[in-house]
Short mmCIF file of C-alpha atoms in Angstrom, two decimals:
data_model
loop_
_atom_site.label_atom_id
_atom_site.label_comp_id
_atom_site.label_asym_id
_atom_site.label_seq_id
_atom_site.Cartn_x
_atom_site.Cartn_y
_atom_site.Cartn_z
CA UNK A 1 20.29 50.05 -11.59
CA UNK A 2 22.84 47.54 -12.92
CA UNK A 3 24.72 47.73 -9.63
CA UNK A 4 21.54 47.10 -7.64
CA UNK A 5 20.64 44.14 -9.87
CA UNK A 6 24.10 42.64 -9.37
CA UNK A 7 23.83 43.01 -5.60
CA UNK A 8 20.43 41.31 -5.58
CA UNK A 9 21.65 38.42 -7.75
CA UNK A 10 24.76 38.03 -5.60
CA UNK A 11 22.66 37.95 -2.44
CA UNK A 12 20.48 35.25 -4.02
CA UNK A 13 23.61 33.23 -4.72
CA UNK A 14 24.86 33.45 -1.15
CA UNK A 15 21.40 32.69 0.28
CA UNK A 16 21.06 29.62 -1.91
CA UNK A 17 24.60 28.45 -1.16
CA UNK A 18 24.02 28.83 2.56
CA UNK A 19 20.77 26.84 2.36
CA UNK A 20 22.55 23.96 0.62
CA UNK A 21 25.52 24.03 3.00
CA UNK A 22 23.73 21.97 5.67
CA UNK A 23 24.72 18.34 6.20
CA UNK A 24 22.25 15.95 4.61
CA UNK A 25 22.50 12.15 4.84
CA UNK A 26 20.06 9.58 3.47
CA UNK A 27 19.58 5.80 3.61
CA UNK A 28 17.66 4.26 0.69
CA UNK A 29 16.73 0.55 0.61
CA UNK A 30 14.65 -1.24 -2.01
CA UNK A 31 13.96 -4.98 -1.73
CA UNK A 32 12.34 -6.71 -4.71
CA UNK A 33 13.86 -10.20 -5.22
CA UNK A 34 12.33 -12.07 -2.28
CA UNK A 35 13.46 -15.68 -2.14
CA UNK A 36 10.51 -17.12 -0.18
CA UNK A 37 7.70 -14.89 -1.42
CA UNK A 38 6.63 -13.61 -4.86
CA UNK A 39 9.07 -10.91 -6.02
CA UNK A 40 7.92 -7.29 -6.04
CA UNK A 41 8.13 -5.41 -9.32
CA UNK A 42 9.04 -1.89 -8.24
CA UNK A 43 11.10 -1.47 -5.03
CA UNK A 44 14.44 -1.84 -6.81
CA UNK A 45 13.40 0.86 -9.29
CA UNK A 46 12.01 2.97 -6.45
CA UNK A 47 15.36 2.84 -4.63
CA UNK A 48 17.40 3.70 -7.73
CA UNK A 49 15.20 6.66 -8.69
CA UNK A 50 14.97 7.94 -5.12
CA UNK A 51 18.77 7.82 -4.82
CA UNK A 52 19.08 10.01 -7.92
CA UNK A 53 16.44 12.38 -6.58
CA UNK A 54 18.07 12.80 -3.18
CA UNK A 55 21.57 13.15 -4.62
CA UNK A 56 20.23 16.07 -6.67
CA UNK A 57 18.89 17.60 -3.45
CA UNK A 58 22.33 17.58 -1.83
CA UNK A 59 22.13 14.35 0.19
CA UNK A 60 24.98 11.92 0.76
CA UNK A 61 23.11 8.68 0.04
CA UNK A 62 23.75 5.15 1.29
CA UNK A 63 21.86 2.85 -1.09
CA UNK A 64 21.01 -0.85 -0.79
CA UNK A 65 19.02 -2.99 -3.23
CA UNK A 66 17.79 -6.57 -2.74
CA UNK A 67 19.53 -6.91 0.61
CA UNK A 68 19.57 -9.99 2.79
CA UNK A 69 19.68 -9.64 6.59
CA UNK A 70 23.46 -9.18 6.66
CA UNK A 71 23.32 -6.63 3.85
CA UNK A 72 20.59 -4.61 5.57
CA UNK A 73 22.52 -4.50 8.85
CA UNK A 74 25.67 -3.43 6.98
CA UNK A 75 23.86 -0.59 5.16
CA UNK A 76 22.18 0.64 8.36
CA UNK A 77 25.50 0.62 10.20
CA UNK A 78 27.15 2.62 7.38
CA UNK A 79 24.29 5.13 7.47
CA UNK A 80 24.43 5.53 11.25
CA UNK A 81 28.17 6.17 10.97
CA UNK A 82 27.53 9.08 8.59
CA UNK A 83 24.42 10.59 10.18
CA UNK A 84 26.00 11.96 13.38
CA UNK A 85 25.67 15.76 13.45
CA UNK A 86 23.48 15.87 10.33
CA UNK A 87 21.08 18.76 9.84
CA UNK A 88 18.69 16.52 7.90
CA UNK A 89 18.61 12.70 7.99
CA UNK A 90 16.30 10.87 5.59
CA UNK A 91 15.31 7.19 5.37
CA UNK A 92 13.41 5.66 2.43
CA UNK A 93 12.39 1.99 2.42
CA UNK A 94 10.50 0.12 -0.32
CA UNK A 95 9.75 -3.58 0.03
CA UNK A 96 7.86 -5.94 2.29
CA UNK A 97 7.12 -4.90 5.86
CA UNK A 98 4.81 -6.12 8.60
CA UNK A 99 3.52 -5.22 12.04
CA UNK A 100 3.46 -7.61 14.98
CA UNK A 101 2.12 -6.52 18.39
CA UNK A 102 2.19 -2.91 17.18
CA UNK A 103 5.88 -3.06 16.16
CA UNK A 104 6.98 -2.51 12.54
CA UNK A 105 9.55 -4.67 10.78
CA UNK A 106 11.44 -4.48 7.47
CA UNK A 107 11.80 -7.82 5.69
CA UNK A 108 15.14 -8.81 4.06
CA UNK A 109 14.98 -10.78 0.81
CA UNK A 110 16.14 -14.02 2.49
CA UNK A 111 13.56 -14.03 5.33
CA UNK A 112 11.23 -17.04 5.70
CA UNK A 113 9.38 -16.23 8.98
CA UNK A 114 8.04 -19.73 9.52
CA UNK A 115 7.47 -19.12 13.23
CA UNK A 116 7.23 -16.29 15.73
CA UNK A 117 10.76 -17.09 16.94
CA UNK A 118 12.13 -16.23 13.49
CA UNK A 119 10.97 -12.61 13.74
CA UNK A 120 13.85 -11.45 15.96
CA UNK A 121 16.45 -13.22 13.81
CA UNK A 122 15.19 -12.66 10.25
CA UNK A 123 13.59 -9.18 10.29
CA UNK A 124 14.73 -5.71 11.33
CA UNK A 125 12.60 -3.27 13.38
CA UNK A 126 12.07 0.07 11.67
CA UNK A 127 12.52 1.76 15.05
CA UNK A 128 16.19 0.70 14.90
CA UNK A 129 16.80 3.23 12.12
CA UNK A 130 14.40 5.85 13.45
CA UNK A 131 15.94 6.00 16.93
CA UNK A 132 19.45 6.40 15.47
CA UNK A 133 18.24 9.29 13.30
CA UNK A 134 16.49 11.06 16.15
CA UNK A 135 19.58 10.75 18.37
CA UNK A 136 22.01 12.16 15.82
CA UNK A 137 20.18 14.54 13.45
CA UNK A 138 18.38 17.82 13.92
CA UNK A 139 15.58 16.85 11.50
CA UNK A 140 14.54 13.26 10.67
CA UNK A 141 12.42 12.39 7.62
CA UNK A 142 11.17 8.81 7.07
CA UNK A 143 9.29 7.52 4.00
CA UNK A 144 7.92 3.97 4.18
CA UNK A 145 6.66 2.39 0.98
CA UNK A 146 6.42 -0.94 2.81
CA UNK A 147 2.69 -1.50 3.28
CA UNK A 148 2.30 -3.98 0.42
CA UNK A 149 0.27 -7.18 0.79
CA UNK A 150 2.80 -9.52 2.39
CA UNK A 151 2.47 -13.34 2.06
CA UNK A 152 5.15 -13.83 4.73
CA UNK A 153 2.81 -12.14 7.22
CA UNK A 154 0.19 -14.80 6.48
CA UNK A 155 2.78 -17.56 7.00
CA UNK A 156 3.81 -16.04 10.33
CA UNK A 157 0.19 -15.62 11.44
CA UNK A 158 -0.60 -19.26 10.71
CA UNK A 159 2.39 -20.37 12.80
CA UNK A 160 1.18 -18.29 15.76
CA UNK A 161 -2.21 -20.01 15.98
CA UNK A 162 -4.45 -18.27 18.49
CA UNK A 163 -1.99 -15.38 18.69
CA UNK A 164 -2.29 -14.64 14.96
CA UNK A 165 -4.25 -11.43 15.65
CA UNK A 166 -0.93 -9.90 16.74
CA UNK A 167 0.06 -9.82 13.04
CA UNK A 168 -1.70 -6.82 11.49
CA UNK A 169 -2.31 -5.57 7.96
CA UNK A 170 0.15 -3.01 6.63
CA UNK A 171 2.20 -1.07 9.17
CA UNK A 172 1.30 0.31 12.60
CA UNK A 173 1.42 3.99 13.48
CA UNK A 174 4.85 5.14 14.68
CA UNK A 175 5.39 7.73 17.40
CA UNK A 176 7.74 10.53 16.41
CA UNK A 177 10.26 12.44 18.48
CA UNK A 178 10.63 16.21 18.25
CA UNK A 179 11.92 17.23 14.83
CA UNK A 180 10.73 14.07 13.04
CA UNK A 181 8.30 13.29 10.25
CA UNK A 182 7.20 9.81 9.19
CA UNK A 183 5.24 9.32 5.96
CA UNK A 184 3.47 6.03 5.12
CA UNK A 185 2.46 4.96 1.61
CA UNK A 186 -1.06 4.49 3.03
CA UNK A 187 -2.87 4.89 6.32
CA UNK A 188 -1.66 2.70 9.21
CA UNK A 189 -3.12 -0.79 9.10
CA UNK A 190 -3.93 -0.62 5.39
CA UNK A 191 -2.19 -2.17 2.36
CA UNK A 192 -0.64 -0.06 -0.42
CA UNK A 193 -0.38 -0.82 -4.13
CA UNK A 194 2.84 -1.88 -5.84
CA UNK A 195 1.77 -0.17 -9.07
CA UNK A 196 1.80 -1.20 -12.73
CA UNK A 197 4.47 1.26 -13.89
CA UNK A 198 8.16 1.65 -13.11
CA UNK A 199 7.45 2.95 -9.60
CA UNK A 200 4.74 2.48 -6.98
CA UNK A 201 2.05 5.21 -6.81
CA UNK A 202 3.53 6.58 -3.57
CA UNK A 203 7.13 6.70 -4.83
CA UNK A 204 5.99 8.17 -8.16
CA UNK A 205 4.34 11.02 -6.29
CA UNK A 206 7.40 11.51 -4.04
CA UNK A 207 9.69 11.72 -7.06
CA UNK A 208 7.41 14.35 -8.61
CA UNK A 209 6.83 16.53 -5.56
CA UNK A 210 9.68 16.04 -3.08
CA UNK A 211 11.93 19.08 -3.13
CA UNK A 212 9.58 21.43 -4.97
CA UNK A 213 11.49 24.75 -5.10
CA UNK A 214 10.68 27.01 -2.17
CA UNK A 215 8.07 24.62 -0.73
CA UNK A 216 8.07 23.03 2.72
CA UNK A 217 8.06 19.26 3.19
CA UNK A 218 4.55 19.59 4.65
CA UNK A 219 3.25 21.04 1.38
CA UNK A 220 5.26 18.45 -0.59
CA UNK A 221 3.38 15.67 1.21
CA UNK A 222 0.00 17.32 0.70
CA UNK A 223 0.73 17.29 -3.05
CA UNK A 224 1.87 13.65 -2.75
CA UNK A 225 -1.37 12.71 -0.99
CA UNK A 226 -3.53 14.33 -3.65
CA UNK A 227 -1.58 12.70 -6.46
CA UNK A 228 -1.85 9.20 -4.96
CA UNK A 229 -5.56 9.61 -4.22
CA UNK A 230 -6.15 10.54 -7.85
CA UNK A 231 -3.91 7.77 -9.22
CA UNK A 232 -5.59 5.03 -7.15
CA UNK A 233 -9.20 6.25 -7.39
CA UNK A 234 -9.22 6.94 -3.66
CA UNK A 235 -8.16 3.39 -2.69
CA UNK A 236 -4.81 4.48 -1.19
CA UNK A 237 -4.37 7.42 1.17
CA UNK A 238 -0.79 8.39 2.11
CA UNK A 239 -0.47 9.20 5.81
CA UNK A 240 2.08 11.04 7.89
CA UNK A 241 2.91 11.77 11.51
CA UNK A 242 4.87 14.92 12.22
CA UNK A 243 6.50 16.65 15.18
CA UNK A 244 8.47 19.17 13.12
CA UNK A 245 8.89 22.48 14.91
CA UNK A 246 9.16 24.62 11.79
CA UNK A 247 9.12 24.57 7.97
CA UNK A 248 11.65 22.18 6.38
CA UNK A 249 12.47 23.16 2.79
CA UNK A 250 14.56 20.63 0.88
CA UNK A 251 15.03 22.90 -2.14
CA UNK A 252 15.22 26.59 -1.14
CA UNK A 253 14.17 28.96 -3.90
CA UNK A 254 15.83 32.39 -4.33
CA UNK A 255 12.47 33.88 -5.31
CA UNK A 256 10.86 32.54 -2.15
CA UNK A 257 13.70 34.03 -0.07
CA UNK A 258 12.77 37.57 -1.18
CA UNK A 259 9.09 37.16 -0.38
CA UNK A 260 9.01 35.60 3.05
CA UNK A 261 5.63 36.88 4.17
CA UNK A 262 3.36 34.99 1.71
CA UNK A 263 5.31 31.76 2.18
CA UNK A 264 5.22 32.07 5.97
CA UNK A 265 1.47 32.68 5.83
CA UNK A 266 0.96 29.61 3.63
CA UNK A 267 3.06 27.41 5.92
CA UNK A 268 1.17 28.70 8.95
CA UNK A 269 -2.21 27.98 7.33
CA UNK A 270 -1.10 24.47 6.38
CA UNK A 271 0.17 23.84 9.90
CA UNK A 272 -3.11 25.00 11.42
CA UNK A 273 -5.09 22.76 9.04
CA UNK A 274 -2.85 19.77 9.74
CA UNK A 275 -3.07 20.29 13.50
CA UNK A 276 -6.85 20.54 13.33
CA UNK A 277 -7.12 17.38 11.20
CA UNK A 278 -4.85 15.40 13.52
CA UNK A 279 -7.07 16.40 16.44
CA UNK A 280 -10.26 15.00 14.83
CA UNK A 281 -9.16 12.20 12.49
CA UNK A 282 -9.81 9.42 15.04
CA UNK A 283 -13.18 10.75 16.27
CA UNK A 284 -16.45 9.01 15.44
CA UNK A 285 -18.90 11.93 15.20
CA UNK A 286 -19.56 13.25 11.69
CA UNK A 287 -20.11 16.81 12.97
CA UNK A 288 -16.35 17.28 13.44
CA UNK A 289 -15.65 16.37 9.81
CA UNK A 290 -18.52 18.52 8.56
CA UNK A 291 -16.99 21.42 10.47
CA UNK A 292 -13.62 20.71 8.84
CA UNK A 293 -15.23 20.82 5.37
CA UNK A 294 -16.87 24.15 6.17
CA UNK A 295 -13.53 25.60 7.21
CA UNK A 296 -11.44 23.91 4.48
CA UNK A 297 -13.79 23.00 1.57
CA UNK A 298 -10.78 22.42 -0.70
CA UNK A 299 -8.39 21.26 2.02
CA UNK A 300 -5.82 18.51 1.75
CA UNK A 301 -8.07 16.13 3.70
CA UNK A 302 -11.42 17.05 2.10
CA UNK A 303 -11.79 13.69 0.37
CA UNK A 304 -10.92 11.85 3.58
CA UNK A 305 -13.42 13.93 5.55
CA UNK A 306 -16.20 13.01 3.11
CA UNK A 307 -15.23 9.34 3.33
CA UNK A 308 -15.29 9.57 7.13
CA UNK A 309 -18.79 11.08 7.06
CA UNK A 310 -20.02 8.35 4.70
CA UNK A 311 -18.43 5.61 6.81
CA UNK A 312 -20.00 6.99 10.01
CA UNK A 313 -23.41 7.09 8.29
CA UNK A 314 -22.92 3.48 7.14
CA UNK A 315 -22.03 2.33 10.66
CA UNK A 316 -25.07 4.13 12.06
CA UNK A 317 -27.28 2.43 9.48
CA UNK A 318 -25.85 -0.97 10.44
CA UNK A 319 -26.40 -0.20 14.14
CA UNK A 320 -30.02 0.72 13.48
CA UNK A 321 -30.49 -2.44 11.42
CA UNK A 322 -29.08 -4.52 14.29
CA UNK A 323 -31.42 -2.87 16.78
CA UNK A 324 -34.32 -3.39 14.39
CA UNK A 325 -33.51 -7.10 14.15
CA UNK A 326 -33.56 -7.35 17.92
CA UNK A 327 -36.92 -5.56 18.04
CA UNK A 328 -38.31 -7.84 15.33
CA UNK A 329 -37.24 -10.89 17.30
CA UNK A 330 -38.97 -9.63 20.43
CA UNK A 331 -42.20 -8.75 18.62
CA UNK A 332 -42.33 -11.77 16.30
CA UNK A 333 -44.95 -13.32 18.58
CA UNK A 334 -47.30 -10.33 18.16
CA UNK A 335 -48.83 -10.19 14.62
CA UNK A 336 -50.35 -6.76 15.29
CA UNK A 337 -46.91 -5.14 15.07
CA UNK A 338 -46.04 -6.57 11.64
CA UNK A 339 -47.46 -3.71 9.60
CA UNK A 340 -45.80 -0.99 11.66
CA UNK A 341 -42.49 -2.88 11.66
CA UNK A 342 -42.57 -3.10 7.86
CA UNK A 343 -43.06 0.66 7.62
CA UNK A 344 -40.18 1.31 10.04
CA UNK A 345 -37.86 -0.95 8.05
CA UNK A 346 -38.74 0.86 4.83
CA UNK A 347 -38.01 4.21 6.41
CA UNK A 348 -34.63 3.04 7.76
CA UNK A 349 -33.56 1.80 4.34
CA UNK A 350 -33.97 5.33 2.98
CA UNK A 351 -30.53 6.44 4.16
CA UNK A 352 -29.04 9.94 3.87
CA UNK A 353 -26.93 8.57 1.01
CA UNK A 354 -30.06 7.40 -0.82
CA UNK A 355 -32.01 10.60 -0.15
CA UNK A 356 -29.13 12.67 -1.46
CA UNK A 357 -28.80 10.70 -4.69
CA UNK A 358 -31.13 13.08 -6.46
CA UNK A 359 -29.25 16.23 -5.42
CA UNK A 360 -27.00 18.36 -7.60
CA UNK A 361 -23.49 17.24 -8.48
CA UNK A 362 -21.78 19.89 -6.38
CA UNK A 363 -18.17 20.82 -7.23
CA UNK A 364 -17.34 17.98 -9.66
CA UNK A 365 -17.96 18.31 -13.39
CA UNK A 366 -20.66 15.97 -14.72
CA UNK A 367 -18.22 13.98 -16.86
CA UNK A 368 -15.71 13.55 -14.02
CA UNK A 369 -18.47 12.54 -11.62
CA UNK A 370 -19.83 9.91 -14.03
CA UNK A 371 -16.35 8.47 -14.64
CA UNK A 372 -15.50 8.37 -10.90
CA UNK A 373 -18.83 6.73 -10.03
CA UNK A 374 -18.35 4.14 -12.77
CA UNK A 375 -14.87 3.36 -11.42
CA UNK A 376 -16.26 2.73 -7.94
CA UNK A 377 -19.12 0.59 -9.26
CA UNK A 378 -16.57 -1.47 -11.21
CA UNK A 379 -14.38 -1.79 -8.11
CA UNK A 380 -17.22 -3.33 -6.10
CA UNK A 381 -18.09 -5.68 -8.98
CA UNK A 382 -21.34 -4.12 -10.24
CA UNK A 383 -20.10 -2.66 -13.57
CA UNK A 384 -17.90 -4.19 -16.25
CA UNK A 385 -17.23 -1.23 -18.59
CA UNK A 386 -15.92 2.23 -17.68
CA UNK A 387 -16.36 4.81 -20.44
CA UNK A 388 -17.39 8.02 -18.66
CA UNK A 389 -20.82 7.92 -20.30
CA UNK A 390 -23.68 7.51 -17.85
CA UNK A 391 -26.10 5.31 -19.79
CA UNK A 392 -28.32 2.28 -19.39
CA UNK A 393 -25.54 -0.09 -18.26
CA UNK A 394 -24.41 2.36 -15.54
CA UNK A 395 -27.98 2.85 -14.31
CA UNK A 396 -28.49 -0.91 -14.22
CA UNK A 397 -25.27 -1.33 -12.21
CA UNK A 398 -26.33 1.39 -9.76
CA UNK A 399 -29.74 -0.23 -9.37
CA UNK A 400 -28.15 -3.63 -8.63
CA UNK A 401 -25.85 -1.98 -6.05
CA UNK A 402 -28.85 -0.37 -4.34
CA UNK A 403 -30.80 -3.64 -4.23
CA UNK A 404 -27.88 -5.56 -2.73
CA UNK A 405 -27.25 -2.85 -0.12
CA UNK A 406 -30.95 -2.48 0.72
CA UNK A 407 -31.10 1.17 -0.36
CA UNK A 408 -33.85 3.27 -1.91
CA UNK A 409 -32.50 5.69 -4.52
CA UNK A 410 -34.47 8.77 -5.50
CA UNK A 411 -32.61 8.86 -8.81
CA UNK A 412 -30.28 6.70 -10.91
CA UNK A 413 -28.02 9.68 -11.66
CA UNK A 414 -24.53 10.06 -10.09
CA UNK A 415 -23.97 12.52 -7.24
CA UNK A 416 -21.01 13.36 -5.02
CA UNK A 417 -22.86 11.96 -2.01
CA UNK A 418 -23.40 8.69 -3.82
CA UNK A 419 -19.75 8.62 -4.91
CA UNK A 420 -18.53 9.14 -1.34
CA UNK A 421 -20.76 6.29 -0.17
CA UNK A 422 -19.33 3.97 -2.84
CA UNK A 423 -15.74 4.93 -1.94
CA UNK A 424 -16.36 4.01 1.70
CA UNK A 425 -17.18 0.39 0.76
CA UNK A 426 -14.22 -1.93 1.24
CA UNK A 427 -15.41 -5.22 -0.26
CA UNK A 428 -17.12 -6.52 -3.41
CA UNK A 429 -20.89 -5.98 -3.37
CA UNK A 430 -22.05 -7.61 -6.62
CA UNK A 431 -20.99 -11.24 -7.11
CA UNK A 432 -18.49 -12.16 -9.82
CA UNK A 433 -20.20 -13.84 -12.78
CA UNK A 434 -17.98 -16.17 -14.84
CA UNK A 435 -18.60 -17.83 -18.19
CA UNK A 436 -16.91 -20.16 -20.68
CA UNK A 437 -16.66 -23.01 -18.17
CA UNK A 438 -14.77 -20.96 -15.56
CA UNK A 439 -15.64 -20.44 -11.90
CA UNK A 440 -15.21 -17.54 -9.47
CA UNK A 441 -12.29 -17.85 -7.07
CA UNK A 442 -10.65 -15.01 -5.08
CA UNK A 443 -12.44 -12.37 -7.19
CA UNK A 444 -11.28 -13.81 -10.52
CA UNK A 445 -12.51 -16.41 -13.03
CA UNK A 446 -10.40 -19.55 -13.37
CA UNK A 447 -10.76 -23.05 -14.76
CA UNK A 448 -12.16 -25.32 -12.03
CA UNK A 449 -9.32 -27.80 -12.36
CA UNK A 450 -6.57 -25.18 -12.18
CA UNK A 451 -7.76 -23.25 -9.14
CA UNK A 452 -7.11 -26.26 -6.92
CA UNK A 453 -3.36 -25.87 -7.44
CA UNK A 454 -3.11 -22.18 -6.55
CA UNK A 455 -0.66 -21.40 -3.75
CA UNK A 456 2.90 -22.09 -2.65
CA UNK A 457 4.59 -25.48 -3.20
CA UNK A 458 7.88 -27.01 -2.14
CA UNK A 459 9.62 -28.84 -4.98
CA UNK A 460 12.37 -31.18 -3.74
CA UNK A 461 14.80 -32.83 -6.15
CA UNK A 462 16.27 -36.13 -4.93
CA UNK A 463 19.38 -36.91 -7.00
CA UNK A 464 20.00 -40.50 -8.10
CA UNK A 465 23.17 -39.66 -10.04
CA UNK A 466 26.09 -37.28 -9.50
CA UNK A 467 24.81 -33.68 -9.10
CA UNK A 468 28.01 -32.08 -7.83
CA UNK A 469 27.78 -30.82 -4.27
CA UNK A 470 24.16 -31.74 -3.55
CA UNK A 471 21.97 -34.82 -3.29
CA UNK A 472 18.72 -33.15 -2.23
CA UNK A 473 17.64 -29.62 -3.10
CA UNK A 474 14.37 -27.78 -2.31
CA UNK A 475 12.86 -24.85 -4.19
CA UNK A 476 9.79 -22.74 -3.34
CA UNK A 477 7.32 -22.44 -6.25
CA UNK A 478 4.22 -20.27 -6.66
CA UNK A 479 1.24 -21.42 -8.71
CA UNK A 480 -1.55 -19.17 -9.91
CA UNK A 481 -4.16 -20.32 -12.42
CA UNK A 482 -1.86 -23.13 -13.58
CA UNK A 483 1.19 -20.89 -14.18
CA UNK A 484 4.31 -21.75 -12.17
CA UNK A 485 6.81 -19.08 -11.08
CA UNK A 486 9.58 -18.79 -8.50
CA UNK A 487 12.16 -16.37 -7.16
CA UNK A 488 14.78 -18.63 -8.75
CA UNK A 489 14.80 -19.72 -12.40
CA UNK A 490 11.93 -22.25 -12.38
CA UNK A 491 8.86 -21.65 -14.54
CA UNK A 492 6.26 -23.75 -16.29
CA UNK A 493 2.66 -24.97 -16.11
CA UNK A 494 0.36 -27.36 -14.30
CA UNK A 495 -2.50 -28.75 -16.41
CA UNK A 496 -6.06 -29.18 -15.16
CA UNK A 497 -5.48 -32.94 -14.85
CA UNK A 498 -2.50 -32.34 -12.52
CA UNK A 499 0.35 -33.00 -14.96
CA UNK A 500 3.50 -30.95 -14.24
CA UNK A 501 5.89 -29.50 -16.81
CA UNK A 502 8.53 -27.21 -15.32
CA UNK A 503 12.00 -26.13 -16.44
CA UNK A 504 14.90 -24.13 -15.03
CA UNK A 505 18.07 -22.66 -16.50
CA UNK A 506 21.41 -21.72 -14.94
CA UNK A 507 25.01 -20.95 -15.84
CA UNK A 508 27.80 -23.05 -14.33
CA UNK A 509 31.44 -22.13 -15.04
CA UNK A 510 30.42 -20.24 -18.16
CA UNK A 511 28.24 -23.03 -19.52
CA UNK A 512 24.45 -22.98 -19.74
CA UNK A 513 22.57 -25.74 -18.03
CA UNK A 514 19.15 -26.59 -16.73
CA UNK A 515 16.64 -29.04 -15.31
CA UNK A 516 13.44 -30.36 -16.85
CA UNK A 517 10.80 -31.55 -14.39
CA UNK A 518 7.77 -33.70 -15.20
CA UNK A 519 5.29 -35.30 -12.85
CA UNK A 520 1.73 -35.57 -11.59
CA UNK A 521 -0.09 -33.90 -8.69
CA UNK A 522 -2.87 -35.55 -6.73
CA UNK A 523 -4.36 -33.55 -3.89
CA UNK A 524 -1.62 -31.68 -2.05
CA UNK A 525 1.19 -34.00 -3.11
CA UNK A 526 3.10 -34.54 -6.33
CA UNK A 527 5.74 -36.96 -7.65
CA UNK A 528 7.80 -37.19 -10.80
CA UNK A 529 11.29 -37.02 -12.29
CA UNK A 530 13.90 -34.43 -13.19
CA UNK A 531 16.71 -34.54 -15.71
CA UNK A 532 19.70 -32.22 -16.17
CA UNK A 533 20.57 -30.60 -19.50
CA UNK A 534 23.66 -28.79 -20.80
CA UNK A 535 26.07 -28.14 -17.96
CA UNK A 536 23.74 -30.18 -15.76
CA UNK A 537 23.79 -33.29 -17.97
CA UNK A 538 24.30 -36.47 -15.99
CA UNK A 539 22.34 -35.14 -13.01
CA UNK A 540 18.92 -36.77 -12.66
CA UNK A 541 16.54 -38.25 -10.13
CA UNK A 542 13.04 -38.02 -8.72
CA UNK A 543 11.00 -35.12 -7.35
CA UNK A 544 8.38 -34.65 -4.67
CA UNK A 545 6.02 -31.68 -4.39
CA UNK A 546 4.18 -30.59 -1.25
CA UNK A 547 1.62 -27.80 -1.02
CA UNK A 548 2.22 -25.40 1.85
#
């Protein structure tokens, strides 16, 4: 018995060693400190933590953080030099990205993108890395946490005028070659969240689930998708496109190696489900998604299928409303039809969502259902407090939602059907109500005088005395609700009357220095003075400010 046990353990050792003997190369880039856009909080952390994760999984990792265009090209070239003949090549990018004419671009920290001509010289196409991986590696894995809301995309779109529709939200879908998998932080064309913690929701889930012992990358990503859906209350849905020809296991487990049949069955089932979902996900008939739910009631895409069904029902309701409006216009001259038209309109407002609102709660526990419904009502602006207790305030919020959407509810109790309908709504439904002398602006309450200054400003210092190697220097500032920030060291405030008080600090040859800036803004222009302090003493002059 001892001999047999030793043989088994030794075989486990050799199996595990063989599995880790393949050549694995990874490129990890995280850009946070953007010079011409508000900095991102998490990509630098995402890159550091992902490097540690992949190193532990046996990858040789090329890492770059806060890279300008030259730095990104250098890192990509180093990666391409190492990836030739790799069994597994992996690319992870966190930072700003954008799509133009269906092409996806990574944005270095020094990019400005003031015109369409800048795109080819200041950004890097993601396909540049992907094509090199597919040429040189047996398996290519790409993870793009680059779908954040990007102010540079808005700048580029404005410069393109009538062609601005070529600049899309988020990233576009990428085609994959055989043996490749591309995972997006959210579905193509949508915007992902940066997150309030150390990492973004997508990267947090990757760090938790990537390389689960004995589990294929397909199952890893299903776990990632579920985690992100839960963490973002269904607002963000990770997406992937795969042409893998077999299971890819980043962390082989000795236990899994001795029990191949159950694992193979699981991988096969997952592959069948994924293939079926990919075949229906772009269709517009709810029957396909209802069939998916019958086959996979607890499948990886069950939440998405329910959202699809709700969205299709909403579009159908809007289509019927449009047709009804046309009919009303045609019959407006005939008073005899008024009564029947009123009855038809009332019937059409009783949607499947409304009729189902009195049904049982289904699979969700009552407490979870109440909390999830409250979260969605708060998201669309109809509820201010989320406590998981379905009381008078929640019923009032639901009633206001129904009135504003033109729905008839059979009950003011939460149901899964109602929840799915709420999750399918993309914009605020109930208007923002502000008090204490504030006004609503961009879904937040601000002082009337301060909101006028929100946006990006160019601050230019014109030196009147000796300031070393410069006589005129421009800095990009960002103002939100009177608070001034920048990617450099400037910070301060703008008062409601337009007065400016900004300061910066720096270190020159080991000595601390700074600038103090005071002035006044009127309309989209500002003027004032600056004065150097410390190592900057003796440098002074005037300033001009221009709103972009």
